[in-house]
Short mmCIF file of C-alpha atoms in Angstrom, two decimals:
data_model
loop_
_atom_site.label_atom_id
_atom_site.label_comp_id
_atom_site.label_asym_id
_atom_site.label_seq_id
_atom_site.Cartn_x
_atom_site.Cartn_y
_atom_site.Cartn_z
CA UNK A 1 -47.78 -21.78 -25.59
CA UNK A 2 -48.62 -18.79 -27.60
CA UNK A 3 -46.48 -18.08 -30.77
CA UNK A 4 -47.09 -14.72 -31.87
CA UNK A 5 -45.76 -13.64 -35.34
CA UNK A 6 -45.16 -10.02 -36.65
CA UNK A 7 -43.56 -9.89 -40.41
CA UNK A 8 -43.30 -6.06 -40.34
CA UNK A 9 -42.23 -5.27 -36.39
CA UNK A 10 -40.78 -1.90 -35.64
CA UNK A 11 -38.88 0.14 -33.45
CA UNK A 12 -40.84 2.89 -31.91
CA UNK A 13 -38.93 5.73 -30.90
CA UNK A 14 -41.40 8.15 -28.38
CA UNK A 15 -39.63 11.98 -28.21
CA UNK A 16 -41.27 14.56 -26.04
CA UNK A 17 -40.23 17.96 -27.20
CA UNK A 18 -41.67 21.35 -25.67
CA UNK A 19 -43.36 22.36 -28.78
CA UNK A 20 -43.77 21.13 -32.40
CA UNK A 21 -43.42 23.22 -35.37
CA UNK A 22 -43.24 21.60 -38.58
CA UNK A 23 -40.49 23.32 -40.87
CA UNK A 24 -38.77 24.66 -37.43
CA UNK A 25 -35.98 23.13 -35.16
CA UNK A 26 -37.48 21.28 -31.99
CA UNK A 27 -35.90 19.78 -28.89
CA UNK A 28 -36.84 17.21 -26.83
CA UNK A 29 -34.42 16.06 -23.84
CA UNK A 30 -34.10 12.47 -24.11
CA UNK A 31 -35.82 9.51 -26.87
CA UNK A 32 -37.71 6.30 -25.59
CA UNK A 33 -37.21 3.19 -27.54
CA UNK A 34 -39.86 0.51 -27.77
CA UNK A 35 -40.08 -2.45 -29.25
CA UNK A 36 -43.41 -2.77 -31.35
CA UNK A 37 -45.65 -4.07 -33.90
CA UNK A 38 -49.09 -6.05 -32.88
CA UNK A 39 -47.48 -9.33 -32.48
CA UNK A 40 -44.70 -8.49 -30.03
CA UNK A 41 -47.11 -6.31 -28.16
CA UNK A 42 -49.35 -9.37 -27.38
CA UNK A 43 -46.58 -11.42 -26.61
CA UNK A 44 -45.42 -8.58 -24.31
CA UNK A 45 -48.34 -8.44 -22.21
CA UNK A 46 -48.63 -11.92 -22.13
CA UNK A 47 -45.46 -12.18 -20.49
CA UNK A 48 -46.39 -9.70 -18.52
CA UNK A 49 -49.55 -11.19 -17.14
CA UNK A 50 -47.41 -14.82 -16.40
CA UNK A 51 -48.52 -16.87 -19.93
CA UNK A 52 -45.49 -18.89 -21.79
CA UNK A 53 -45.09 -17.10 -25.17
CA UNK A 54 -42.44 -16.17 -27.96
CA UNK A 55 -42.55 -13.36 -30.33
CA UNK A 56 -41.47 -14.17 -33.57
CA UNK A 57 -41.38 -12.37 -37.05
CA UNK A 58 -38.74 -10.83 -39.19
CA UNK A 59 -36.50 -8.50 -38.54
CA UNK A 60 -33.34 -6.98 -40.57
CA UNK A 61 -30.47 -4.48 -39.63
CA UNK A 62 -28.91 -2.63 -36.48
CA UNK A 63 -32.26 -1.82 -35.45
CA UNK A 64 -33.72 -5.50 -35.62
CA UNK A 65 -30.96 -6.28 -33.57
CA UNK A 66 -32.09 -3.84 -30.87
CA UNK A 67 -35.84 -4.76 -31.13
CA UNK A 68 -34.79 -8.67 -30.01
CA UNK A 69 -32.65 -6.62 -27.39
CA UNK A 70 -35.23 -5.17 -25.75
CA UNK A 71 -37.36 -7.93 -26.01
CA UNK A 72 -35.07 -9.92 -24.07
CA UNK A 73 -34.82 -6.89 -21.47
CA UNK A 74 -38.19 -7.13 -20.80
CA UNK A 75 -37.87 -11.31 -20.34
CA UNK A 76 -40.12 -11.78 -23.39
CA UNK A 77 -38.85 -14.83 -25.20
CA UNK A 78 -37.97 -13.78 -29.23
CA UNK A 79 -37.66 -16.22 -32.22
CA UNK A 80 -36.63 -14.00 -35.00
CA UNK A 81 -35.36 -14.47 -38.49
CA UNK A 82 -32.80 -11.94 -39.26
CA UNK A 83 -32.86 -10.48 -42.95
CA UNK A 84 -29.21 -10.20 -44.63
CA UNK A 85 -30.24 -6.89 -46.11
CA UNK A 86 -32.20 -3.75 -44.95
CA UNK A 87 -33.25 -2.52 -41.59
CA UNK A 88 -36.50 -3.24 -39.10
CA UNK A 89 -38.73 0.03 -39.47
CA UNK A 90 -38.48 2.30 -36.89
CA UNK A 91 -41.77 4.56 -35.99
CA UNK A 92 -41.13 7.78 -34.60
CA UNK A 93 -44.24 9.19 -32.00
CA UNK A 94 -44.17 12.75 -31.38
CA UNK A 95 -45.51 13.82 -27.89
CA UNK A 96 -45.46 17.68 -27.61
CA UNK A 97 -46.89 18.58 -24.43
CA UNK A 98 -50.31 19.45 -24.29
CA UNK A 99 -50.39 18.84 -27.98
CA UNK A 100 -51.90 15.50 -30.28
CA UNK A 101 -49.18 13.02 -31.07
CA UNK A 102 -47.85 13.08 -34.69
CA UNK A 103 -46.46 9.85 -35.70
CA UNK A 104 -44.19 9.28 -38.18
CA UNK A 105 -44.60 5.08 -39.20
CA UNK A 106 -41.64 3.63 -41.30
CA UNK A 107 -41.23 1.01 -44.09
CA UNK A 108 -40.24 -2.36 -43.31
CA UNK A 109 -37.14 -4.39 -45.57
CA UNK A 110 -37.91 -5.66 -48.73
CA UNK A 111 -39.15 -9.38 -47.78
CA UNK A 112 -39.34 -12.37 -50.56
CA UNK A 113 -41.97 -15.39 -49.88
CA UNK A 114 -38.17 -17.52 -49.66
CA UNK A 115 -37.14 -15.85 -46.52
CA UNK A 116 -40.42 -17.10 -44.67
CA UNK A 117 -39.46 -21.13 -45.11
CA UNK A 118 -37.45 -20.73 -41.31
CA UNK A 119 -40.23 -19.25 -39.92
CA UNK A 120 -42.30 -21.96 -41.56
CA UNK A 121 -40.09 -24.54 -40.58
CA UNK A 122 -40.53 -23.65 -36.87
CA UNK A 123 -44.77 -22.87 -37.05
CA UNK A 124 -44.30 -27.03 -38.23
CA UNK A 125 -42.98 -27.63 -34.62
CA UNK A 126 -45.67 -26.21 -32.87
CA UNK A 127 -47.87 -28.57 -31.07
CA UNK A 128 -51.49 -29.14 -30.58
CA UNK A 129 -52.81 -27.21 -28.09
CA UNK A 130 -50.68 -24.08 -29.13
CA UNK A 131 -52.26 -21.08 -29.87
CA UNK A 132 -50.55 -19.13 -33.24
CA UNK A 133 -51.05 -15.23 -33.17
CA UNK A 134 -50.59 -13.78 -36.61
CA UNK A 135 -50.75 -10.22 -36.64
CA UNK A 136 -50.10 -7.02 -38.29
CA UNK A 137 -50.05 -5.31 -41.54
CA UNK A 138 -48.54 -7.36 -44.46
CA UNK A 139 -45.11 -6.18 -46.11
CA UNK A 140 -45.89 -4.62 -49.56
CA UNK A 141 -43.42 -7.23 -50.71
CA UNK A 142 -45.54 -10.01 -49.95
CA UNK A 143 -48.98 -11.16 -51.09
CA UNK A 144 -52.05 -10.54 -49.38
CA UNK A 145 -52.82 -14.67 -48.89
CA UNK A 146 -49.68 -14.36 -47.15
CA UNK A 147 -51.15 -15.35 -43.51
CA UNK A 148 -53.25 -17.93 -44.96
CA UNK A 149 -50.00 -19.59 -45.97
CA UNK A 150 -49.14 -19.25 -42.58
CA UNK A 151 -51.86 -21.19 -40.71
CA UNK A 152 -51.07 -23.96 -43.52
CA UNK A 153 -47.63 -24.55 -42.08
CA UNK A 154 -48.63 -25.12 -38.33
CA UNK A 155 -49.97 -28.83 -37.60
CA UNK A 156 -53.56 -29.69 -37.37
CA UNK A 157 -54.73 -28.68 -33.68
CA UNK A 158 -52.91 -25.29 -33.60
CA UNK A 159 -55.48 -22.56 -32.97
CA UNK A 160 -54.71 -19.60 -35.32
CA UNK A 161 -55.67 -16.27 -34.30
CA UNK A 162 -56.09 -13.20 -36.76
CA UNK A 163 -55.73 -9.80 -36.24
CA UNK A 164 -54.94 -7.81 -39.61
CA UNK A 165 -57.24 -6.09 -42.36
CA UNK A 166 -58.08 -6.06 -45.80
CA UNK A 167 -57.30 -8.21 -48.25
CA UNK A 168 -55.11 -10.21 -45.61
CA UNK A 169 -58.23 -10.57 -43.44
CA UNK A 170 -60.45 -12.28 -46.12
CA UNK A 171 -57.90 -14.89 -47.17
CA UNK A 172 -56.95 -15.80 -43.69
CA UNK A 173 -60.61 -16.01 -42.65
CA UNK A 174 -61.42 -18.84 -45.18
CA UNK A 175 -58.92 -20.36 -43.76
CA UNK A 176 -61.18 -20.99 -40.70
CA UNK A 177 -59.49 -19.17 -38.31
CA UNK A 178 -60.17 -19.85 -34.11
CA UNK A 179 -60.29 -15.93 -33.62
CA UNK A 180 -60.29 -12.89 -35.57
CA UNK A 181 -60.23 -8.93 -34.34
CA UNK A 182 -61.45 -6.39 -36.74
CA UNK A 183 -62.31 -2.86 -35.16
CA UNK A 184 -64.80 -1.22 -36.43
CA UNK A 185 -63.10 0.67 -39.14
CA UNK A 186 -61.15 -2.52 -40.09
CA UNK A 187 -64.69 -4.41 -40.37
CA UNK A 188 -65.85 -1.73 -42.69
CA UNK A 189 -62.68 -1.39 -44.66
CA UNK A 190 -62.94 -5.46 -45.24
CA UNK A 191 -66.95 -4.49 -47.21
CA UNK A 192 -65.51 -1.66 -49.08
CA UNK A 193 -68.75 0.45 -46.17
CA UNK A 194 -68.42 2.65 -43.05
CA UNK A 195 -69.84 1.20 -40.28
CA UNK A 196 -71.94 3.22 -37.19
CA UNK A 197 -73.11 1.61 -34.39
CA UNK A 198 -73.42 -1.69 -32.72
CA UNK A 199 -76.17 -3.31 -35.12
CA UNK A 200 -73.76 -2.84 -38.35
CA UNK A 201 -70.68 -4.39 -36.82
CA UNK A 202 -72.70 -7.32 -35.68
CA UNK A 203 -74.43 -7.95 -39.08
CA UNK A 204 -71.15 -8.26 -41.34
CA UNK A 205 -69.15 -9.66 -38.32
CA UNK A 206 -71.76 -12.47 -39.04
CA UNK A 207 -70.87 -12.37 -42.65
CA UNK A 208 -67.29 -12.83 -41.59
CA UNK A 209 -68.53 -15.88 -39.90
CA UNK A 210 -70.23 -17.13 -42.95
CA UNK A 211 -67.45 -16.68 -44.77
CA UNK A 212 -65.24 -19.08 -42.08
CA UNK A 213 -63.63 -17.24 -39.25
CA UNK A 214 -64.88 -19.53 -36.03
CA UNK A 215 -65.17 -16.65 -33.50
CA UNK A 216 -65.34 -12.76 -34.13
CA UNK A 217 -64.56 -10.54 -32.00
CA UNK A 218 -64.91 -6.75 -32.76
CA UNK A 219 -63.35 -3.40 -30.78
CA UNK A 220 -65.55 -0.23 -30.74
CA UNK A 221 -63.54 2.44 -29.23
CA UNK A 222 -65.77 4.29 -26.61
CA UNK A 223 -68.42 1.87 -27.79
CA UNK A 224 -66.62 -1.10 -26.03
CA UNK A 225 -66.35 -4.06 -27.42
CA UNK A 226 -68.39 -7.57 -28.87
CA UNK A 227 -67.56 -11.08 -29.44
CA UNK A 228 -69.72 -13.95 -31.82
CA UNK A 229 -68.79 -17.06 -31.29
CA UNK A 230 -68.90 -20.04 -33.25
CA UNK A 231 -71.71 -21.35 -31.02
CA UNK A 232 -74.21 -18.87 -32.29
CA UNK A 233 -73.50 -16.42 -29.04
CA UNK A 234 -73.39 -12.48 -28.89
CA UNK A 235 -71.32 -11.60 -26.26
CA UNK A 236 -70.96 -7.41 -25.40
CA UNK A 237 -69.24 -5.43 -22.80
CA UNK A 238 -69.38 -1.54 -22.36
CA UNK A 239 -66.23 0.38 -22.01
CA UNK A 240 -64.56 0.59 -18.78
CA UNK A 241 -64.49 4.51 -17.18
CA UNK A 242 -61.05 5.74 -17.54
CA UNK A 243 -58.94 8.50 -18.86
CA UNK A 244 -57.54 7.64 -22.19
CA UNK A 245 -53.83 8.53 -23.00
CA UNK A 246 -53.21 6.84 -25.76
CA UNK A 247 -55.18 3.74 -28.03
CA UNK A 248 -52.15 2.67 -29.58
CA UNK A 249 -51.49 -1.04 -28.57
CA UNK A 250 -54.86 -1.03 -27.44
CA UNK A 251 -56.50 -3.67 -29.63
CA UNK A 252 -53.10 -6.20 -29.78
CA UNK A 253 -53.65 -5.84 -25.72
CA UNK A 254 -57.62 -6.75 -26.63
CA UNK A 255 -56.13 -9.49 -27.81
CA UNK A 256 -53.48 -10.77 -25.19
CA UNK A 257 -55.97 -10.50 -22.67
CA UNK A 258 -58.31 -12.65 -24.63
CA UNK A 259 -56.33 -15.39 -25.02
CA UNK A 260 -54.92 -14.95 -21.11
CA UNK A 261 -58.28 -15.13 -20.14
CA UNK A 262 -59.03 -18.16 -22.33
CA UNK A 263 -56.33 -19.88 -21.15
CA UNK A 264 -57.53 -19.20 -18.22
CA UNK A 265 -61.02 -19.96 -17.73
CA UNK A 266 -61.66 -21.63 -20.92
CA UNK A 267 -64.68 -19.63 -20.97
CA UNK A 268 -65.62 -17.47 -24.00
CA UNK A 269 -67.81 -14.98 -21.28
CA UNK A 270 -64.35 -14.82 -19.04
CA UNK A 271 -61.91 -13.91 -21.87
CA UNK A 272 -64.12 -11.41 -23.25
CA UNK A 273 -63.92 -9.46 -19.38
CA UNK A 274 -60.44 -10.11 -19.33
CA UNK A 275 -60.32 -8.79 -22.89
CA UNK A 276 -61.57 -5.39 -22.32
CA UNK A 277 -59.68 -5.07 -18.94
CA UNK A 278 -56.56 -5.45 -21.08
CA UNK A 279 -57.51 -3.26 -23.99
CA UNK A 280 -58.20 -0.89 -21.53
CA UNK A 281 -55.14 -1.05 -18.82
CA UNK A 282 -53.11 -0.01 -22.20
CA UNK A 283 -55.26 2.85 -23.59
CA UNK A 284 -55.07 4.12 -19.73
CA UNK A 285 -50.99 3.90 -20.11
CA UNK A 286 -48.37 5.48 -22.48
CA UNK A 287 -46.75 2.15 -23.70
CA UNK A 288 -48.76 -1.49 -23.13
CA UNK A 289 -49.91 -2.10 -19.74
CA UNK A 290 -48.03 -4.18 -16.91
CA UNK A 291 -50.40 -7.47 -16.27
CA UNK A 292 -50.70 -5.95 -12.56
CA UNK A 293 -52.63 -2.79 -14.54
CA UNK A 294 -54.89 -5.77 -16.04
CA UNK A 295 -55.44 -7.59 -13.21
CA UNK A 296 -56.65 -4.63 -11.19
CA UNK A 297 -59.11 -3.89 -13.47
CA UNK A 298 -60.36 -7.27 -13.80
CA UNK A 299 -60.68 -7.54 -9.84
CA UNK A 300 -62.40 -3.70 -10.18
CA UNK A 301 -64.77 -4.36 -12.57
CA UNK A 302 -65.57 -8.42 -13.01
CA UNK A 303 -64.31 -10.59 -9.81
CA UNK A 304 -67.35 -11.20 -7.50
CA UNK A 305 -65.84 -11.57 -4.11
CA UNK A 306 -67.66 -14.75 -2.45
#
């Protein structure tokens, strides 16, 4: 089972007005809500592709309440903790026609390292063999070493998987995490450097290595994507041909697929195709993919018909 956790999970709300003009009134005919946040993305395509997850977090307020709605309109299993005070953020995406999307990204509630003992109560249950996504920014309220507290509280055999930045990153990583996702700028950001090209994201994903994270895997945009695992391997893949509509979601889908794939195949080579087939079925879409979108492109691109 894959537990994915997201402390600071929003609400996206996607409007499509005619036009935009800051300082003006604009209409748009009808709002989209989405639930969101890395976390419950990967859990969503998960579902999606047929894997047994929950998505679980914090959430607070009216519009926490709604998130864990539509979570359980979509069948995705949800194992919130519910703040007394404040609301879940909600993120607004602007999508003029013909025009770049603004978005407008909200604060999350004010969270104290007390209200994450029932969510550390139930990582304790997990089991070997479980796989623990941790994902997402970290609330300004908390400290950075926040996720490293985390993996502590799931039982020995748990595979922890990372996908934040910063600060966050580093602590988690000496942690010894099974997987961690950086994109490029995110690599950079973690050295205080900005990073071109292939050769500089696979020197200090090494370095990330060194410093304890088991496999790395790394997103490149256009560039595609790479993987280093703990066995000494460099594993690449180009980009798959497509027309991009959006990248948000993209790299919590690079993830999903990973671990579907991995589950799987058990097969570092075979996760990393299904990886990139799911990072890109959800840059091809406006919203994360359907696993059907994933699967096609995994047939298209990497099954070798006998």
């Amino acid at each position: 089972m894959i537990y994915t956790v997201t402390l600071n999970p929003a609400l996206d709300c996607f409007v499509r007005p005619d036009e935009f003009l800051p300082g003006g009134v604009c209409r748009y005919d009808s709002a989209r809500f989405l639930p969101g946040g890395k976390g419950v993305n990967v859990s969503l395509l998960l579902k999606s592709l047929g894997a047994e997850t929950v998505a679980a977090g914090i959430t607070a307020g009216f519009t926490g309440r709604e998130l864990t709605a539509l979570l359980g309109r979509a069948g995705c299993p949800a194992d919130f903790m519910e703040l007394h005070k404040g609301l879940t953020r909600v993120n607004i995406k602007i999508l003029p026609k013909g025009r770049p999307e603004t978005a407008l990204n909200g604060g999350g509630p004010e969270i104290a390292l007390g209200d994450l003992r029932p969510l550390e109560d139930r990582l304790a249950r997990l089991q070997k063999g479980d796989l623990l996504v941790l994902a997402g920014s970290v609330p300004g309220s908390l400290p950075e070493e926040v996720y490293a507290r985390l993996m502590g509280a799931a039982p020995r055999g748990v595979e922890t998987v990372v996908d934040t930045s910063g600060p966050a990153l580093i602590e988690a990583v000496r942690k010894g995490p099974f997987l961690i996702k950086p994109n490029l700028e995110e690599l950079g950001e973690v050295f205080g450097e900005r990073l071109e090209g292939t050769e500089a994201a696979i020197a200090h994903a090494r370095r990330l290595q060194e410093l304890g994270a088991r496999n790395v895997a790394v997103t490149l945009g256009g560039g595609g994507a790479l993987l280093l695992t703990e066995e000494g391997r460099l594993l690449e893949r180009a980009a798959l041909p497509g027309r991009e509509v959006s990248s948000v979601g993209a790299g919590d889908s690079f993830v999903a697929g990973f671990l579907y794939g991995y589950i799987k195949e058990r097969d570092m080579d075979k996760a990393l195709d299904w990886a990139v087939c799911a990072g890109a079925a959800t840059a091809f879409s406006e919203g994360i993919a359907q696993g059907e979108q994933v699967e096609a492109l995994y047939r298209r691109h990497f099954l070798i018909e006998n």
